PDB file of C-alpha atoms and ligand atoms in Angstrom:
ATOM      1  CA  UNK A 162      57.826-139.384  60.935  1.00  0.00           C
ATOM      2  CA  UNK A 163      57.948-135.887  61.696  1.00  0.00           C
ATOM      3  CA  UNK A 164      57.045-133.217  58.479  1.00  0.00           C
ATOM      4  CA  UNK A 165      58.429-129.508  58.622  1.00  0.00           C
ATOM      5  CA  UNK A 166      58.318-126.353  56.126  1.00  0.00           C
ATOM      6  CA  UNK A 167      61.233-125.043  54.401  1.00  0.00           C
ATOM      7  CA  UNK A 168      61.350-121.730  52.339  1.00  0.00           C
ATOM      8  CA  UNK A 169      64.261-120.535  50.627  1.00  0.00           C
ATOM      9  CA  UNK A 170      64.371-117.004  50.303  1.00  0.00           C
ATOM     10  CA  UNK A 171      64.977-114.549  47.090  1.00  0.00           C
ATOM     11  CA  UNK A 172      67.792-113.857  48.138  1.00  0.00           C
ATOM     12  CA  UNK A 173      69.309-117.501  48.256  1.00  0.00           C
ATOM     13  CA  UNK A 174      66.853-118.265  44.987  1.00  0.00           C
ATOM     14  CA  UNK A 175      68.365-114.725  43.088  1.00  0.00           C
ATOM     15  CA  UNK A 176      71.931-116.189  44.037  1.00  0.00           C
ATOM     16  CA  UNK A 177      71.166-119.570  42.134  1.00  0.00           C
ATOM     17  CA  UNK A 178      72.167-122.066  44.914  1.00  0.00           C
ATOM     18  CA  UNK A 179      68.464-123.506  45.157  1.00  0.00           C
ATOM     19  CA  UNK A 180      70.270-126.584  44.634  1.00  0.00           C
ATOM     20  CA  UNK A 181      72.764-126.984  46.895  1.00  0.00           C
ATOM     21  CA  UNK A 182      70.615-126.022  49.741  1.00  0.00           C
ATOM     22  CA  UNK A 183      68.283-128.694  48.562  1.00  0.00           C
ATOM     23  CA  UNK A 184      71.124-130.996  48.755  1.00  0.00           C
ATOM     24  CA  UNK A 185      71.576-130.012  52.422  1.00  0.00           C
ATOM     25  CA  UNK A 186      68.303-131.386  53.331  1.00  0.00           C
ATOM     26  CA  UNK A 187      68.652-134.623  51.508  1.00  0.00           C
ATOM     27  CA  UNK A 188      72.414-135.289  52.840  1.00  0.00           C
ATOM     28  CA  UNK A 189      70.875-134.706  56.204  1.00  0.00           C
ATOM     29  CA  UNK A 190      68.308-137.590  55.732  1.00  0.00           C
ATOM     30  CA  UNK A 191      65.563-135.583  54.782  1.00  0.00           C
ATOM     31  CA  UNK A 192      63.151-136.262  52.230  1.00  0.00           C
ATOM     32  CA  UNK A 193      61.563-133.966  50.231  1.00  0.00           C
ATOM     33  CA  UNK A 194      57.756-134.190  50.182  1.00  0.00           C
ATOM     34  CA  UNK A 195      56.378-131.738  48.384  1.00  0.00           C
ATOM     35  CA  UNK A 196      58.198-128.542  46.679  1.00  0.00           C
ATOM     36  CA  UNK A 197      57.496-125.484  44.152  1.00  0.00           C
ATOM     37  CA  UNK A 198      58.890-122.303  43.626  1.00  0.00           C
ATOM     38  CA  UNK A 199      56.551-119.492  43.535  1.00  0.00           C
ATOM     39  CA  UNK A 200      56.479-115.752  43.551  1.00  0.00           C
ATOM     40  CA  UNK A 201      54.708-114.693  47.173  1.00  0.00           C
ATOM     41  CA  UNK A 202      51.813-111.802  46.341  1.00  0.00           C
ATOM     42  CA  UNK A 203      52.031-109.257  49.479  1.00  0.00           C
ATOM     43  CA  UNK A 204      48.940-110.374  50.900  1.00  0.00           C
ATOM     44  CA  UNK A 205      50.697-114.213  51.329  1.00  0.00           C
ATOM     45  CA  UNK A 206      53.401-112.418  52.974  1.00  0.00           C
ATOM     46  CA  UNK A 207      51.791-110.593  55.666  1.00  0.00           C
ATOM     47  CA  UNK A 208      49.634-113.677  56.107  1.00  0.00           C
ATOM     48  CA  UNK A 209      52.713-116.063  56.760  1.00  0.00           C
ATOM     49  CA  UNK A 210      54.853-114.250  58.517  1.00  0.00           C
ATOM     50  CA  UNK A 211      51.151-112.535  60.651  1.00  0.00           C
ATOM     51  CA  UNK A 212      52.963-113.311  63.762  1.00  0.00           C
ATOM     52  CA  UNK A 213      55.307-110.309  63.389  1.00  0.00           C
ATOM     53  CA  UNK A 214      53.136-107.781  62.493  1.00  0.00           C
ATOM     54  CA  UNK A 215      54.215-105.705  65.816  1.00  0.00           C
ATOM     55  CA  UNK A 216      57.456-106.352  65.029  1.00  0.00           C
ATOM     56  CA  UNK A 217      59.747-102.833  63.856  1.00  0.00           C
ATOM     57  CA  UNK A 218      61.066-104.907  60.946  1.00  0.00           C
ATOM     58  CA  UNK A 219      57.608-106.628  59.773  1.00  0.00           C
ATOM     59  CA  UNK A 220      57.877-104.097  56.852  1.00  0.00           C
ATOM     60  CA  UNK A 221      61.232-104.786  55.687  1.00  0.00           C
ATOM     61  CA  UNK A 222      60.520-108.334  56.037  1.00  0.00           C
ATOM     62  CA  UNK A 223      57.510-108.360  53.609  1.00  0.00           C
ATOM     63  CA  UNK A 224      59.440-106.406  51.451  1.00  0.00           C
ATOM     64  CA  UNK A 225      62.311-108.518  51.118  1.00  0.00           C
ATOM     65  CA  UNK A 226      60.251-111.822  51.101  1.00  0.00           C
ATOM     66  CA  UNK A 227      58.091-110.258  47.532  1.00  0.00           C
ATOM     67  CA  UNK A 228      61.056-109.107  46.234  1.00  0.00           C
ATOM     68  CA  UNK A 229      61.714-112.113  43.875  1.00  0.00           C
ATOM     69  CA  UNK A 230      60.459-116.103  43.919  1.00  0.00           C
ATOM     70  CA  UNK A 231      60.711-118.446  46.652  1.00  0.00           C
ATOM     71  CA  UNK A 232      61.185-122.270  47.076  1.00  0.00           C
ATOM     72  CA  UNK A 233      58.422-123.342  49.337  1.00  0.00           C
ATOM     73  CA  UNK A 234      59.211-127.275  50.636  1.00  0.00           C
ATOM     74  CA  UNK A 235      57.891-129.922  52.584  1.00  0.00           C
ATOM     75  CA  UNK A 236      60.114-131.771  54.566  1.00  0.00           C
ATOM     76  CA  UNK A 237      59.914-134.964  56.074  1.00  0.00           C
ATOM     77  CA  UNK A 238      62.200-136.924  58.674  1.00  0.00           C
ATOM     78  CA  UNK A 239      62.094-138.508  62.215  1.00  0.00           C
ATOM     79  CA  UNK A 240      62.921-135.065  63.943  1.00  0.00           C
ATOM     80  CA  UNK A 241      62.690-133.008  60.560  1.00  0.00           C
ATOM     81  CA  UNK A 242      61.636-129.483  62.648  1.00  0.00           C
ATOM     82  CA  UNK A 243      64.493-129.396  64.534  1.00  0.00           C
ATOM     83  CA  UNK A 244      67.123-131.313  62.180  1.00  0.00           C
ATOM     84  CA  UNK A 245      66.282-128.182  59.543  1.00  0.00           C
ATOM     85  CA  UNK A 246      66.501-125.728  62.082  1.00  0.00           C
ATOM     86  CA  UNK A 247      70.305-127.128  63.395  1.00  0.00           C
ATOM     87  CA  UNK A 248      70.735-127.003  59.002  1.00  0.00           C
ATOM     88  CA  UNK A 249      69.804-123.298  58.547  1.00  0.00           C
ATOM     89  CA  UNK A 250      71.903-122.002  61.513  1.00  0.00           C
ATOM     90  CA  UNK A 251      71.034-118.596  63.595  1.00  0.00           C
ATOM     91  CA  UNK A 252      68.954-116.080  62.425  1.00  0.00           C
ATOM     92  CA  UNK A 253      71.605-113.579  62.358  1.00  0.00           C
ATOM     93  CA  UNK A 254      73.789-115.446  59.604  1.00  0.00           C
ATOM     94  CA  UNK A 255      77.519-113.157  61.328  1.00  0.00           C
ATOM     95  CA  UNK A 256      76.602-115.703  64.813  1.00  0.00           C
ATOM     96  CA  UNK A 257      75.265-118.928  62.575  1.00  0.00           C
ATOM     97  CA  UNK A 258      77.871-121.248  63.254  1.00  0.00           C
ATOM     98  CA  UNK A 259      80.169-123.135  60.689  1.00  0.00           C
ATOM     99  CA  UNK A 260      78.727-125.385  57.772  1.00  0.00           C
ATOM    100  CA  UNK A 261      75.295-124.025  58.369  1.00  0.00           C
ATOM    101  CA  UNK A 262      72.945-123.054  55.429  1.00  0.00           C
ATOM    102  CA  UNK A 263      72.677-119.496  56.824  1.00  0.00           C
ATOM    103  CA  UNK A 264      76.589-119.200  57.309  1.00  0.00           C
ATOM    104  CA  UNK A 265      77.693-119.953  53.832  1.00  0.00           C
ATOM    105  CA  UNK A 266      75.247-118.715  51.648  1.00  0.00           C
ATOM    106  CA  UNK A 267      73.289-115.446  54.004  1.00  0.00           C
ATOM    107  CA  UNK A 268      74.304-112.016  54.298  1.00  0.00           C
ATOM    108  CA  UNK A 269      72.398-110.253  56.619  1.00  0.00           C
ATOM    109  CA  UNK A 270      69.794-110.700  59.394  1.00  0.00           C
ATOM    110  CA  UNK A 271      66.927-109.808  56.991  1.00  0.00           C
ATOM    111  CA  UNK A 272      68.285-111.454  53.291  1.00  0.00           C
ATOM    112  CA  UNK A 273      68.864-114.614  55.466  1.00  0.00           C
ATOM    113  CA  UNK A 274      68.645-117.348  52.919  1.00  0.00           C
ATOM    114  CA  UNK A 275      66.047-119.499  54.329  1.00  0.00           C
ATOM    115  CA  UNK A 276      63.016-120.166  56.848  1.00  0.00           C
ATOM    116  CA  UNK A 277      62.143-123.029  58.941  1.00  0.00           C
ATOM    117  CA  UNK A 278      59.141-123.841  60.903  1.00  0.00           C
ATOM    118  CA  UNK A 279      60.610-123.350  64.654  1.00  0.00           C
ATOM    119  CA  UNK A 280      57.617-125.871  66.155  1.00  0.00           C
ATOM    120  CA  UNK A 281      55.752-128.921  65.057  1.00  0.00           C
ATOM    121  CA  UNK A 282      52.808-127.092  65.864  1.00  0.00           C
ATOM    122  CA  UNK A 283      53.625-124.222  63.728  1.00  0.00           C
ATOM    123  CA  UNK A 284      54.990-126.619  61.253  1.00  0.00           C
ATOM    124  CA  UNK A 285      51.388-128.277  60.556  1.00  0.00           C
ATOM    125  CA  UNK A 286      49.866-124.596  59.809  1.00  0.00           C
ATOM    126  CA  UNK A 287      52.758-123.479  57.686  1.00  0.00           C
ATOM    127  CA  UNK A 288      52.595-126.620  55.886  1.00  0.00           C
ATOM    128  CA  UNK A 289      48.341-126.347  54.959  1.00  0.00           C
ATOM    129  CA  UNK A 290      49.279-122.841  54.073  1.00  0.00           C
ATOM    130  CA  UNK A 291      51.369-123.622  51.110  1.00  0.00           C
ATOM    131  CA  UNK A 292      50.119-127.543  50.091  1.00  0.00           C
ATOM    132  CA  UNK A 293      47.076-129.197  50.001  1.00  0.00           C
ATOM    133  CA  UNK A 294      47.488-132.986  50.564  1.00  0.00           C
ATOM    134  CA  UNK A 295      47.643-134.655  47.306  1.00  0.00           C
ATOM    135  CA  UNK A 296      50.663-132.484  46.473  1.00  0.00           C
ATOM    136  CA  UNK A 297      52.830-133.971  49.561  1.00  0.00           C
ATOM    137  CA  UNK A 298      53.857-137.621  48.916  1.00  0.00           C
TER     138      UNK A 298
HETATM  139  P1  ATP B 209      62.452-117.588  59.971  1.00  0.00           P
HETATM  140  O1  ATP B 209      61.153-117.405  60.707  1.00  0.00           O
HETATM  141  O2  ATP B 209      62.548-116.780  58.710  1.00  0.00           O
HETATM  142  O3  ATP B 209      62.790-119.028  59.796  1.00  0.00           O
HETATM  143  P2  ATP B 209      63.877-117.271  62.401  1.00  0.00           P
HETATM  144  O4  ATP B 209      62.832-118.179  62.994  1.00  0.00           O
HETATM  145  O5  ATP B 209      65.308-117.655  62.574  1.00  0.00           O
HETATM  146  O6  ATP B 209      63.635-117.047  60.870  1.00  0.00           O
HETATM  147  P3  ATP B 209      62.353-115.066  63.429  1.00  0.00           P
HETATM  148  O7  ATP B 209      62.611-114.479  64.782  1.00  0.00           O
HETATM  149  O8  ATP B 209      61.150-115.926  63.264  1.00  0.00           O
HETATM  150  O9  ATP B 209      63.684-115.811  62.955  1.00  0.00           O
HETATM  151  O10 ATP B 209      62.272-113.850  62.398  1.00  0.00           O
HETATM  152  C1  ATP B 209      61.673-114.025  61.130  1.00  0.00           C
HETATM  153  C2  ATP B 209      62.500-113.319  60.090  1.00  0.00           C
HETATM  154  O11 ATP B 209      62.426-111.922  60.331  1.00  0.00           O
HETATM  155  C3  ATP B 209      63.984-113.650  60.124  1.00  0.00           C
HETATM  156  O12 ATP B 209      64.335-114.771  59.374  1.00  0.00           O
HETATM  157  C4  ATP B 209      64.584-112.409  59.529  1.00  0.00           C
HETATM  158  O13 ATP B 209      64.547-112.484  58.097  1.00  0.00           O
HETATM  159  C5  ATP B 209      63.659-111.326  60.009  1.00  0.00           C
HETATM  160  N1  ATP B 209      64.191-110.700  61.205  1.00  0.00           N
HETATM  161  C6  ATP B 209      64.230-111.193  62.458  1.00  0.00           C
HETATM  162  N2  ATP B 209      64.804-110.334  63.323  1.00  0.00           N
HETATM  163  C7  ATP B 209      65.138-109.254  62.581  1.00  0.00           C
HETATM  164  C8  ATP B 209      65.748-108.018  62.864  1.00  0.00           C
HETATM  165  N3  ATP B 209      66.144-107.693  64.108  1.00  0.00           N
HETATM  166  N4  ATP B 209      65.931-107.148  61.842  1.00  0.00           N
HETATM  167  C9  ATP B 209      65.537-107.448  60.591  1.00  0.00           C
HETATM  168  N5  ATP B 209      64.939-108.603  60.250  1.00  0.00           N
HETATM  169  C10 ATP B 209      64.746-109.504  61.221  1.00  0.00           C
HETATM  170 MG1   MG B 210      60.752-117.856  62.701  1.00  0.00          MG
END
């Protein structure tokens, strides 16, 4: 049983479809393990998303992930990582192919509706970053 970390972003949360993207997971045969919506403080921001700090658009992207609450979720599944990732579709939500998270409810590279760990590894440290382990059951 493989666990994985989901956030749904302010813009998807400010757009009221928390939901249905919830319902995404679960259709897929995911189980939700632990969830809570939460406004991020800067600091969290730059902290999570540390390994694009030399990015050009590492400024934008803190921006935009403060500007209004999250939904920060545990997800669990054999092959969770990588079923969530085929869910969300590409970054870039114009080439995210049909029925994906990011093509119906995204509208541009950087309001891109949601986040998904893109390794186990990564998965593990995202997951500790958010939950401690009596909240995931
Ligand atoms: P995420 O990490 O949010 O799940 P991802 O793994 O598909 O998305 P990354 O390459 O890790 O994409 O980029 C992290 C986030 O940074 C993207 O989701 C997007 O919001 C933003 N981002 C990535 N590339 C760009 C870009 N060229 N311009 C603006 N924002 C970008
Ligand atoms: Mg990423």
């Amino acid at each position: 049983m493989e666990q994985t970390l989901s956030i749904i972003k302010p813009d998807a949360v400010a757009k009221n479809v928390v939901g249905k993207i919830l319902d995404r997971f679960e259709s897929a045969g995911l189980r939700i393990a632990a969830t809570r919506k939460m406004q991020l403080s800067r600091a969290d921001a730059e902290a999570f998303y540390a390994v694009h700090a030399e990015r050009p658009f590492f400024g934008e992207l803190v921006e935009f992930m403060i500007s209004g609450p999250v939904v920060v979720s545990v997800l669990e599944g054999v092959n969770a990582m990588s079923i969530n990732r085929d869910l969300m579709g590409a970054t870039n939500p114009k080439e995210a192919a049909a029925g994906t998270i990011r093509a119906d409810f995204a509208d541009s590279i950087d309001a891109n509706a949601v986040h998904g760990s893109d390794s186990v590894e990564n998965a593990a440290n995202e997951i500790k970053f958010f939950f401690s382990d009596r909240e995931i059951c």
